mmCIF file of C-alpha atoms (C1' of nucleotides) and ligand atoms in Angstrom:
data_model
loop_
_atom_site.group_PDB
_atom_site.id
_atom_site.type_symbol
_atom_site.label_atom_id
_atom_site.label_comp_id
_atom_site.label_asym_id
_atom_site.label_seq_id
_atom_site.Cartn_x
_atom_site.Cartn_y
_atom_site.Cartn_z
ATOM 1 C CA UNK A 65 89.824 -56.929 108.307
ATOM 2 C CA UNK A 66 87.436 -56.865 111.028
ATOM 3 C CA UNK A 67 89.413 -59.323 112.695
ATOM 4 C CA UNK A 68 92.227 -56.298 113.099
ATOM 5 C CA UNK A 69 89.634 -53.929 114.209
ATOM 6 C CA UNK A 70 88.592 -56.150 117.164
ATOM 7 C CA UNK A 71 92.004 -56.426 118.050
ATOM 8 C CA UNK A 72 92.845 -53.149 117.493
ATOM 9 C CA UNK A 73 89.846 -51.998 120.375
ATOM 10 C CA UNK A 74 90.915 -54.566 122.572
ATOM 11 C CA UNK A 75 94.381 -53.277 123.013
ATOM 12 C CA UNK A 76 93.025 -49.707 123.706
ATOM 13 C CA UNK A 77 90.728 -50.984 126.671
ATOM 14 C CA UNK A 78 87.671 -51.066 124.333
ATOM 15 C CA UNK A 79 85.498 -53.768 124.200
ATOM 16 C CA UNK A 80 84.475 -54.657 120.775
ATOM 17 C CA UNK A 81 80.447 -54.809 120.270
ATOM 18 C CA UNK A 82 79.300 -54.944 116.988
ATOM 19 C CA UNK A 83 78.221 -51.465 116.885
ATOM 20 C CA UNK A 84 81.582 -50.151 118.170
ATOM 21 C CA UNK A 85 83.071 -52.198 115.498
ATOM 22 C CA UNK A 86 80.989 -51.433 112.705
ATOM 23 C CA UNK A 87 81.782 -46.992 113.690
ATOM 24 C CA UNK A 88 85.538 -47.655 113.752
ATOM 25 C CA UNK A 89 85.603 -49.788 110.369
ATOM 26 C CA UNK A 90 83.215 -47.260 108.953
ATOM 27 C CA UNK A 91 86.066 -44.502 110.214
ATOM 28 C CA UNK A 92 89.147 -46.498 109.133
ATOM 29 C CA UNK A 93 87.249 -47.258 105.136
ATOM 30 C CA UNK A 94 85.692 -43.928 104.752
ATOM 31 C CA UNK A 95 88.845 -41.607 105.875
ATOM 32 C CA UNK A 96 85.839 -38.801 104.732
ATOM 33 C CA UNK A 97 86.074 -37.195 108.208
ATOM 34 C CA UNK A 98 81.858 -38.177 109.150
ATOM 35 C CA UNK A 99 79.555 -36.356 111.345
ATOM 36 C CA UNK A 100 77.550 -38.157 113.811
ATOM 37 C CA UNK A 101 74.481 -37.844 111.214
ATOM 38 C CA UNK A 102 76.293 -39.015 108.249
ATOM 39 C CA UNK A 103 77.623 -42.184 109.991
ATOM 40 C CA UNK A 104 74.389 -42.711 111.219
ATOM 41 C CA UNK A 105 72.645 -42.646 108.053
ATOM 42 C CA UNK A 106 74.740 -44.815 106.854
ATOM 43 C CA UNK A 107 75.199 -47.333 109.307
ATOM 44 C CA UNK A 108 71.533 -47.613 110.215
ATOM 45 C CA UNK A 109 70.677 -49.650 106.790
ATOM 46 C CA UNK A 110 73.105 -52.261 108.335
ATOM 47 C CA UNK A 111 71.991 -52.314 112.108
ATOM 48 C CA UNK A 112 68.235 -51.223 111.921
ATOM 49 C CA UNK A 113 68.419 -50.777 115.650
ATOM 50 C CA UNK A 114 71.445 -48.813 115.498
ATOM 51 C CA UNK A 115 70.292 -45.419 118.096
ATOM 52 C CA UNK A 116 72.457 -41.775 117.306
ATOM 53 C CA UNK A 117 73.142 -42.289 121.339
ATOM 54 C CA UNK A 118 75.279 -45.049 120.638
ATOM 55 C CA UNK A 119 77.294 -43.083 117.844
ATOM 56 C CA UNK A 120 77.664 -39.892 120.287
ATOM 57 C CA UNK A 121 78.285 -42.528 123.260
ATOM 58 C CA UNK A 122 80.680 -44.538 120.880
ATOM 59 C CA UNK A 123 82.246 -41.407 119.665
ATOM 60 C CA UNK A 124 82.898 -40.325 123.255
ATOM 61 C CA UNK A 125 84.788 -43.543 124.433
ATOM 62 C CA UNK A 126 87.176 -43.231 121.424
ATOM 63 C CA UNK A 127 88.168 -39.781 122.302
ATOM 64 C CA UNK A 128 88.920 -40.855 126.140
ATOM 65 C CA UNK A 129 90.934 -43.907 124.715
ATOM 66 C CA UNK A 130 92.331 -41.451 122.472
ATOM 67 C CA UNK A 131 92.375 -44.027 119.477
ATOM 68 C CA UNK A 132 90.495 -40.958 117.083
ATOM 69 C CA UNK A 133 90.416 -37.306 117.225
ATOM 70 C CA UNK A 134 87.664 -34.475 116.945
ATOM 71 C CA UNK A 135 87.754 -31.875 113.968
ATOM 72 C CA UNK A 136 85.949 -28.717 114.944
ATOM 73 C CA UNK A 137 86.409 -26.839 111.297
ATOM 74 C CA UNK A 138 82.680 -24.881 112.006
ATOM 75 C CA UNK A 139 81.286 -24.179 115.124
ATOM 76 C CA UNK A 140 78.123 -26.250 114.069
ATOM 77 C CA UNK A 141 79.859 -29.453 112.608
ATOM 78 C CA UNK A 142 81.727 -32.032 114.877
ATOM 79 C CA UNK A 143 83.654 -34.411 112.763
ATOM 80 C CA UNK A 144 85.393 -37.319 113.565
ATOM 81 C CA UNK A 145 89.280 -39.134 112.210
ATOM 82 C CA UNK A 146 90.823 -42.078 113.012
ATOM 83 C CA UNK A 147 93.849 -40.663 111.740
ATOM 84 C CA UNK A 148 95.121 -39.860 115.174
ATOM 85 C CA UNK A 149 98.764 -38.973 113.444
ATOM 86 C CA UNK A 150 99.673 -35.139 113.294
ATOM 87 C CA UNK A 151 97.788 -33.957 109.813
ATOM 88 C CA UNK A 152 95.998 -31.076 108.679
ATOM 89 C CA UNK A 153 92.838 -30.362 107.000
ATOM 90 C CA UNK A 154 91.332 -28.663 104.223
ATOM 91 C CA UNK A 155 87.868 -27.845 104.047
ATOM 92 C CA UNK A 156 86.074 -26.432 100.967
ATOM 93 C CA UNK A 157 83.827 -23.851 101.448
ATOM 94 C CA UNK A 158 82.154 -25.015 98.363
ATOM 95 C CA UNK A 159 81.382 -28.366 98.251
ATOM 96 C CA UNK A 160 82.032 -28.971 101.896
ATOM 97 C CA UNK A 161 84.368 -31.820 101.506
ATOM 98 C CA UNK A 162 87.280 -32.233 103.997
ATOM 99 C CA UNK A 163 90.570 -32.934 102.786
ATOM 100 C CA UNK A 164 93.963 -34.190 104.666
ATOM 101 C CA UNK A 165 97.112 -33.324 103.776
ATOM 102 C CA UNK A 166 100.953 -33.039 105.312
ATOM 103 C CA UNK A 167 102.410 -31.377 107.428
ATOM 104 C CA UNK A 168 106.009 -31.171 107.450
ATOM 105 C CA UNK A 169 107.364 -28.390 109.365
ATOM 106 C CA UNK A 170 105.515 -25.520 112.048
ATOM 107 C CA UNK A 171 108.044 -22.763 112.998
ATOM 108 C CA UNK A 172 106.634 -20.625 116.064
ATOM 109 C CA UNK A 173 108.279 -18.249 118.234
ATOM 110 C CA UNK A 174 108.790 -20.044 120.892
ATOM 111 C CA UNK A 175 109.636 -17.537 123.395
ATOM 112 C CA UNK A 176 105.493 -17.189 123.815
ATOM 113 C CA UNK A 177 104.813 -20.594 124.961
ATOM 114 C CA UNK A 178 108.048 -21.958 126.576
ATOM 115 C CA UNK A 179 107.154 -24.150 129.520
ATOM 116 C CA UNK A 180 103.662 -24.707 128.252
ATOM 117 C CA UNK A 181 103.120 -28.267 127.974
ATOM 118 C CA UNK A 182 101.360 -29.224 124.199
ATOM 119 C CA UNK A 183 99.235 -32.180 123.906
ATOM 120 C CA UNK A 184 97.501 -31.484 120.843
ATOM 121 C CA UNK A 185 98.240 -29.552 117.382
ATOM 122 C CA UNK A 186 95.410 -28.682 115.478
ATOM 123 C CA UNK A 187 95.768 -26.839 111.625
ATOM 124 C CA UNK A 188 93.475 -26.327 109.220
ATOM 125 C CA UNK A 189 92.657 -24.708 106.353
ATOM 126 C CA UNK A 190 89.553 -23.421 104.826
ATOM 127 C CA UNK A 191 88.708 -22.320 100.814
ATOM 128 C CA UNK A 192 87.767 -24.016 97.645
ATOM 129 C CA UNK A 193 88.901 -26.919 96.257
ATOM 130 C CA UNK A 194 90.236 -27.582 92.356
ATOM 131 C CA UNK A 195 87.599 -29.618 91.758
ATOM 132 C CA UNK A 196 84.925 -26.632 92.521
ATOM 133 C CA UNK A 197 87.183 -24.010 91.302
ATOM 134 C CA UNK A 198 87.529 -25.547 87.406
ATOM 135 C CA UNK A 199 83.207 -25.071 87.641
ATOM 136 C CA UNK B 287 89.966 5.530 121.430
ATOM 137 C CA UNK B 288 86.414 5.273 121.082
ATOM 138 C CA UNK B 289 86.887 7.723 117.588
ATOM 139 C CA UNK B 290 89.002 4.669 116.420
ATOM 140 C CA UNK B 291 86.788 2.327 116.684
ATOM 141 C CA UNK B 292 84.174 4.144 114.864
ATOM 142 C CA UNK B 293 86.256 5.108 111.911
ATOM 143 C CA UNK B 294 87.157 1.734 111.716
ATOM 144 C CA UNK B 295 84.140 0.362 111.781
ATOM 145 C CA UNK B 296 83.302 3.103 109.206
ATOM 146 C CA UNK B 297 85.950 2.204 106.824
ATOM 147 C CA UNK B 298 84.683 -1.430 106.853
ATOM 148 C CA UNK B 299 80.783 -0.132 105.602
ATOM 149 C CA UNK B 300 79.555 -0.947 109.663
ATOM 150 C CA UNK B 301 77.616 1.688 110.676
ATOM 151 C CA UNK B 302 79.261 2.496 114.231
ATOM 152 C CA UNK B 303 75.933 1.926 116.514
ATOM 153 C CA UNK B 304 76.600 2.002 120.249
ATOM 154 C CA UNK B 305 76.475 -1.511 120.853
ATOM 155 C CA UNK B 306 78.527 -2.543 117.664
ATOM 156 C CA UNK B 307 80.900 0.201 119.210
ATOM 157 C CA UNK B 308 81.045 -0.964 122.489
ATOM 158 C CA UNK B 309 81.220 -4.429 121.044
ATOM 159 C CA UNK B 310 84.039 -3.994 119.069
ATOM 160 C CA UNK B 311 86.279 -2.081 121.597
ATOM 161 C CA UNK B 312 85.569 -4.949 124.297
ATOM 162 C CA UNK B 313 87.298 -6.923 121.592
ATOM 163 C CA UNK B 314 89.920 -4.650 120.922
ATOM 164 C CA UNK B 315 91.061 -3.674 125.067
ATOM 165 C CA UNK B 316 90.169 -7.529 126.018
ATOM 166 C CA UNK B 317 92.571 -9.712 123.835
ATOM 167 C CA UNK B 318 90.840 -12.894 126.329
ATOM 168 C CA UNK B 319 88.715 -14.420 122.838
ATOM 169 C CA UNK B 320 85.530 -13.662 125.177
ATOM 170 C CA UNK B 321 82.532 -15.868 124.085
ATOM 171 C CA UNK B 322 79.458 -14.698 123.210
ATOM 172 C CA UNK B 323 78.456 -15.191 126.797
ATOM 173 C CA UNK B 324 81.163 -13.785 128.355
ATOM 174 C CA UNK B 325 81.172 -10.327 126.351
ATOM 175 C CA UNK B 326 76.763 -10.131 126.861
ATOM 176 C CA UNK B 327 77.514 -10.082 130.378
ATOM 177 C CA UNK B 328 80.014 -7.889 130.518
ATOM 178 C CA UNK B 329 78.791 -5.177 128.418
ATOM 179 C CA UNK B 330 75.348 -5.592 129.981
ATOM 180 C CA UNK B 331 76.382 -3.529 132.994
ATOM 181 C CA UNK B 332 77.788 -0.791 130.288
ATOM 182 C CA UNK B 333 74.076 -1.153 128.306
ATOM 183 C CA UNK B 334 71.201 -2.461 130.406
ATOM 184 C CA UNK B 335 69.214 -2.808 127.644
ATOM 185 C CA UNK B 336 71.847 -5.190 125.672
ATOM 186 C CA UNK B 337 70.384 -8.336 124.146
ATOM 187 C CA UNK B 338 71.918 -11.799 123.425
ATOM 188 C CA UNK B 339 70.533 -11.718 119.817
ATOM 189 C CA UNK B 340 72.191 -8.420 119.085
ATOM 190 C CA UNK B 341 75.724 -9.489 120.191
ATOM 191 C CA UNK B 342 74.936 -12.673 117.730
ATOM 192 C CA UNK B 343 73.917 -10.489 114.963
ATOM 193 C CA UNK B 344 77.048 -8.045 115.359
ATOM 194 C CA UNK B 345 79.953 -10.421 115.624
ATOM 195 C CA UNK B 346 77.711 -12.466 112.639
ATOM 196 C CA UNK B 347 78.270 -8.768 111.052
ATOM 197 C CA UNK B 348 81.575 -8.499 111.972
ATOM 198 C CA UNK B 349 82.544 -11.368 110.232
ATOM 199 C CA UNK B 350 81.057 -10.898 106.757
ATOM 200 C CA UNK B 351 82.965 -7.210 107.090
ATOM 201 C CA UNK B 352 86.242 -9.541 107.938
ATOM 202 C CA UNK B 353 86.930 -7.568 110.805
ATOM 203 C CA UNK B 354 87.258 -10.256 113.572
ATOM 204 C CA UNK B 355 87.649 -14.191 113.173
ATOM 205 C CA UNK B 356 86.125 -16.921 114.826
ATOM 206 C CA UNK B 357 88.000 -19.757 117.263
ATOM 207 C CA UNK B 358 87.077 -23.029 117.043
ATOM 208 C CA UNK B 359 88.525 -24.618 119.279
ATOM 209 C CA UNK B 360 86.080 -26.480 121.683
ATOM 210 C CA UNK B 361 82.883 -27.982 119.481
ATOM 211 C CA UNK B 362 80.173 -26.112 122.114
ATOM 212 C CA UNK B 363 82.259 -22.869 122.426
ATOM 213 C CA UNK B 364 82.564 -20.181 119.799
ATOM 214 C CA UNK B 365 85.447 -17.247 120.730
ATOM 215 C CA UNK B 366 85.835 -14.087 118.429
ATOM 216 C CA UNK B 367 88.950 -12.526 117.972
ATOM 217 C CA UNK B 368 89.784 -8.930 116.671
ATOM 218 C CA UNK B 369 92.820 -9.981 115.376
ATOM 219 C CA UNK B 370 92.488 -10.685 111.707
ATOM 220 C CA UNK B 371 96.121 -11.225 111.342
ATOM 221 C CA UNK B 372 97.841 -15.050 111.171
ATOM 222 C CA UNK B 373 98.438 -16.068 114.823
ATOM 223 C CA UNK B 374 98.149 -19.138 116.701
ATOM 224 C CA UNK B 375 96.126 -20.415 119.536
ATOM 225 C CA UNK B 376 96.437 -22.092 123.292
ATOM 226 C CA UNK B 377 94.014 -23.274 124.936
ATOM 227 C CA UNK B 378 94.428 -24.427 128.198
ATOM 228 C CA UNK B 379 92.523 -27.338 129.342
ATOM 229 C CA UNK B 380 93.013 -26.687 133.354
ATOM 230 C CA UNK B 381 92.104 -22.832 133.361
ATOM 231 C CA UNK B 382 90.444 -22.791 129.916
ATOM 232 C CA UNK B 383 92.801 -19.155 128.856
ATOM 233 C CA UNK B 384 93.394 -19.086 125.096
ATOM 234 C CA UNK B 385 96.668 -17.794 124.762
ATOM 235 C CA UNK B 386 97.968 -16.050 121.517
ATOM 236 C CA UNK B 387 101.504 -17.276 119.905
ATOM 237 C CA UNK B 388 103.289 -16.220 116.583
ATOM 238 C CA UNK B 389 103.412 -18.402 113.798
ATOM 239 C CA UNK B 390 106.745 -18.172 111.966
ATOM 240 C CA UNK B 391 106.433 -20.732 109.522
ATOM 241 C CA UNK B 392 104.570 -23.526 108.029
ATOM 242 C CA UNK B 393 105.562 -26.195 105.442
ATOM 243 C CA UNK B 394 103.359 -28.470 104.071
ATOM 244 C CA UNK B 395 103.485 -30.726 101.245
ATOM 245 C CA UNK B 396 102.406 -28.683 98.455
ATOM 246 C CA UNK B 397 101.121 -31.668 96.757
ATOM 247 C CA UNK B 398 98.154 -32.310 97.538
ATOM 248 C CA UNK B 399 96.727 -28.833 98.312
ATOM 249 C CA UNK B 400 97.759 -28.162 94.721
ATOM 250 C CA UNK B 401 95.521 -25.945 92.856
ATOM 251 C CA UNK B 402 93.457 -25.235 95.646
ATOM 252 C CA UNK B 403 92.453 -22.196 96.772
ATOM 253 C CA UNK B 404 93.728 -21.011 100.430
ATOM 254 C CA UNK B 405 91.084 -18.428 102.258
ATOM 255 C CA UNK B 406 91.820 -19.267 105.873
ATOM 256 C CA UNK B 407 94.415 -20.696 107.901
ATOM 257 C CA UNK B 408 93.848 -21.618 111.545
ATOM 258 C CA UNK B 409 96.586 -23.265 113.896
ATOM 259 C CA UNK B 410 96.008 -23.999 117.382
ATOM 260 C CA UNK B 411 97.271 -25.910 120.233
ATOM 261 C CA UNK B 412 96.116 -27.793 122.992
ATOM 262 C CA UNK B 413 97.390 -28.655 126.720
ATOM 263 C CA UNK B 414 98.379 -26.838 129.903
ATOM 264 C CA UNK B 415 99.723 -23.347 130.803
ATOM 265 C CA UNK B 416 102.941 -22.112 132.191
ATOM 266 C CA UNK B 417 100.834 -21.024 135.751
ATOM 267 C CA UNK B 418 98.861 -24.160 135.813
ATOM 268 C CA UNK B 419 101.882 -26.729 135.443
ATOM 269 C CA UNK B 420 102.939 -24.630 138.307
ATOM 270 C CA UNK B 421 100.293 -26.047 140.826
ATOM 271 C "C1'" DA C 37 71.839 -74.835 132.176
ATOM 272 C "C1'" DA C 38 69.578 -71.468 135.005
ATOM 273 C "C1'" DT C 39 70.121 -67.348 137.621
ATOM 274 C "C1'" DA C 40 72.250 -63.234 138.992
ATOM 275 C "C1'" DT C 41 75.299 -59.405 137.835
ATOM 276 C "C1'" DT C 42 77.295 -56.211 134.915
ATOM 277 C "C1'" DA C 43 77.845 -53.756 130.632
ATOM 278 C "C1'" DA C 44 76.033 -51.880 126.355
ATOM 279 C "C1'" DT C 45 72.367 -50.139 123.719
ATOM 280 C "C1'" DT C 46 68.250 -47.742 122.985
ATOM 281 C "C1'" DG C 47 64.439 -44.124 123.063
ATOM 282 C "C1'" DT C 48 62.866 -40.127 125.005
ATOM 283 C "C1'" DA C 49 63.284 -35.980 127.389
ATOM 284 C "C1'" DA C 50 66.272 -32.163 128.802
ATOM 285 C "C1'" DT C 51 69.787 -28.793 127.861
ATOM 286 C "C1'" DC C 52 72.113 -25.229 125.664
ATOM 287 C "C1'" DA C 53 73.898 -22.360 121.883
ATOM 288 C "C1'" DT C 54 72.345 -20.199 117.951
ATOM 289 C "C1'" DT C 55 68.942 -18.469 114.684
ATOM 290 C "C1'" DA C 56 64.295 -16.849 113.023
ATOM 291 C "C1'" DC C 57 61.076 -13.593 113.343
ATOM 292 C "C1'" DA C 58 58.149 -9.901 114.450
ATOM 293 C "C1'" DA C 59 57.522 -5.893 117.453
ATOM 294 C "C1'" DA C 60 59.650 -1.830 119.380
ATOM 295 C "C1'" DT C 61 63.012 1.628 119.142
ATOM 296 C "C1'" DT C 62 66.292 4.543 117.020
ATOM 297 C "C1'" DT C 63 68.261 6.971 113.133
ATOM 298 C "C1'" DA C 64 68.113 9.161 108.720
ATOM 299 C "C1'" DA C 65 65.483 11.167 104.954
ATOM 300 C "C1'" DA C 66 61.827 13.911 103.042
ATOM 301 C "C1'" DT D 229 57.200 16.973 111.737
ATOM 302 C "C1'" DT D 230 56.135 12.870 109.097
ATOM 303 C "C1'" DT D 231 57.781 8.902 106.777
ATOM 304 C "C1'" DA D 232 60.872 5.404 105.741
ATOM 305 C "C1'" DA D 233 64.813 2.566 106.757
ATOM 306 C "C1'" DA D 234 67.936 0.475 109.902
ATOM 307 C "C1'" DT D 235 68.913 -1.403 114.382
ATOM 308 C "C1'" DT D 236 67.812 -3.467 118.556
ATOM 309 C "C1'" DT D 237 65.153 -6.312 121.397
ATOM 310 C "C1'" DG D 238 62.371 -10.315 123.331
ATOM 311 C "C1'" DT D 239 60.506 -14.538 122.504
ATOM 312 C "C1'" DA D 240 59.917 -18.661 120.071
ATOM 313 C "C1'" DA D 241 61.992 -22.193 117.105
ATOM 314 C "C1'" DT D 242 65.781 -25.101 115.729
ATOM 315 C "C1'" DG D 243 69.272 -28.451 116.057
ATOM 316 C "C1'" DA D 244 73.140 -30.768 118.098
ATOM 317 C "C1'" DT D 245 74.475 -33.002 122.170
ATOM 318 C "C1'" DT D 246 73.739 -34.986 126.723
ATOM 319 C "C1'" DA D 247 71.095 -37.035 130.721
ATOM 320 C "C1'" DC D 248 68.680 -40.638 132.189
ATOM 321 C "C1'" DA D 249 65.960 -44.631 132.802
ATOM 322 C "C1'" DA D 250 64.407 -48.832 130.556
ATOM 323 C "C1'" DT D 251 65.622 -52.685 127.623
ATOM 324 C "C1'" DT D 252 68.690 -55.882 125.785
ATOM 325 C "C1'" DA D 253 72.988 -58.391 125.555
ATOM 326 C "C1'" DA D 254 77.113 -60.335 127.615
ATOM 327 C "C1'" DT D 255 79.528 -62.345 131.509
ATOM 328 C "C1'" DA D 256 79.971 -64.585 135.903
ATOM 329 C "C1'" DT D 257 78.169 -67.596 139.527
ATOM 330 C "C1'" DT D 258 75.673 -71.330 141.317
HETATM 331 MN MN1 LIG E 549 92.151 -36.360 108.622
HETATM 332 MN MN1 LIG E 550 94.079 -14.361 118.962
HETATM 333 ZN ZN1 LIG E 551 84.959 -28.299 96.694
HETATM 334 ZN ZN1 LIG E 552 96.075 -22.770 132.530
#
DNA sequence: AATATTAATTGTAATCATTACAAATTTAAA
DNA sequence: TTTAAATTTGTAATGATTACAATTAATATT
């Protein structure tokens, strides 16, 4: 498992530390969409000398390697995915949990954007969730 | 044009100030998605004695009325929008111009979004712009 | 293996957008 | 006009992210 992970960094140009291993596992197990502070928390009880820097600093590499992508649902929240495949997201308003699902199809009028060159497709959606609608 | 605005603003339970006026109409004539920034200095020629805080406190206003939205696109920039209506976003990375664009349709997979309830919908897109490819 | 070089991590301070809050001003009510 | 309520303003506080320099770890060289 962590054996893939390495590998996995190595073939993006990313040199796998412990700590850089230990955020991307964390991403790839817990597909809860983190922020910095929650995989800090979290990942602190296993490397006591684990500093936020390195998460931001971590967090930054992936993006330029491209091998995650940055959710910006609220304006105060950054969250992170290494789902890097074209999904959307679901975020209850409620209990603040982010969910993925599928996206199958995206008609636009095209006329608007013709000859604009699209690197990346953001959607998501925002409301409340079954789970805190049945309370 | 102005007596618009105020009606408007009337007819949502916003009591039409001059600032939330002059606020809103920079909105309306300026379809740009200005920042908070942006508008402040702007409309600080128009008002001289404009402050930051108040152009925070009437787009907060603004959006518990549901009269604008807000664009997340970038995690340390917040745009407004007085377009309330479903429409997609471009951002340009070279020249940083949010473009608008029609959304036609969408299809996701029903499944999983199930039973949840749908407040919000935001699509946007990322890349480079007809006139910057250009260069 | 020991030393030098380079890269990664860490802690602290700085930055910047947004909010909190209280004082000043404006508007509406009495 | 006087009083009360709402709005605006300026300044301070907050919180997330970044800058930066020092420490530690990894790699290369002798
Ligand atoms: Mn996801
Ligand atoms: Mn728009
Ligand atoms: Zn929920
Ligand atoms: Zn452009």
């Amino acid at each position: 498992m962590s054996k893939n992970i390495s590998e996995h960094l190595k073939k993006n140009g990313i040199k796998p530390s412990l700590q850089r291993t230990k955020i991307y596992e964390y991403l790839i197990e817990n597909k809860n969409h983190p922020t910095v502070d929650q995989i800090y928390n979290d990942l602190v009880k296993d490397i006591p000398t684990l500093s936020k820097t390195t998460v931001y600093n971590t967090f930054n590499l992936f993006m330029e390697k491209n091998i995650i992508t940055i959710i910006t649902i609220e304006e105060n929240e950054t969250r992170y995915d290494a789902d890097t495949t074209f999904h959307g997201h679901f975020k209850c308003d409620e209990c603040g949990e982010v969910y993925d699902f599928d996206i199958d199809d995206i008609q636009i009028n095209k006329d608007i954007l013709k000859d604009f060159q699209i690197n990346e497709r953001h959607l998501y959606f925002k409301g409340k969730c079954k789970d805190c609608l049945k309370k």
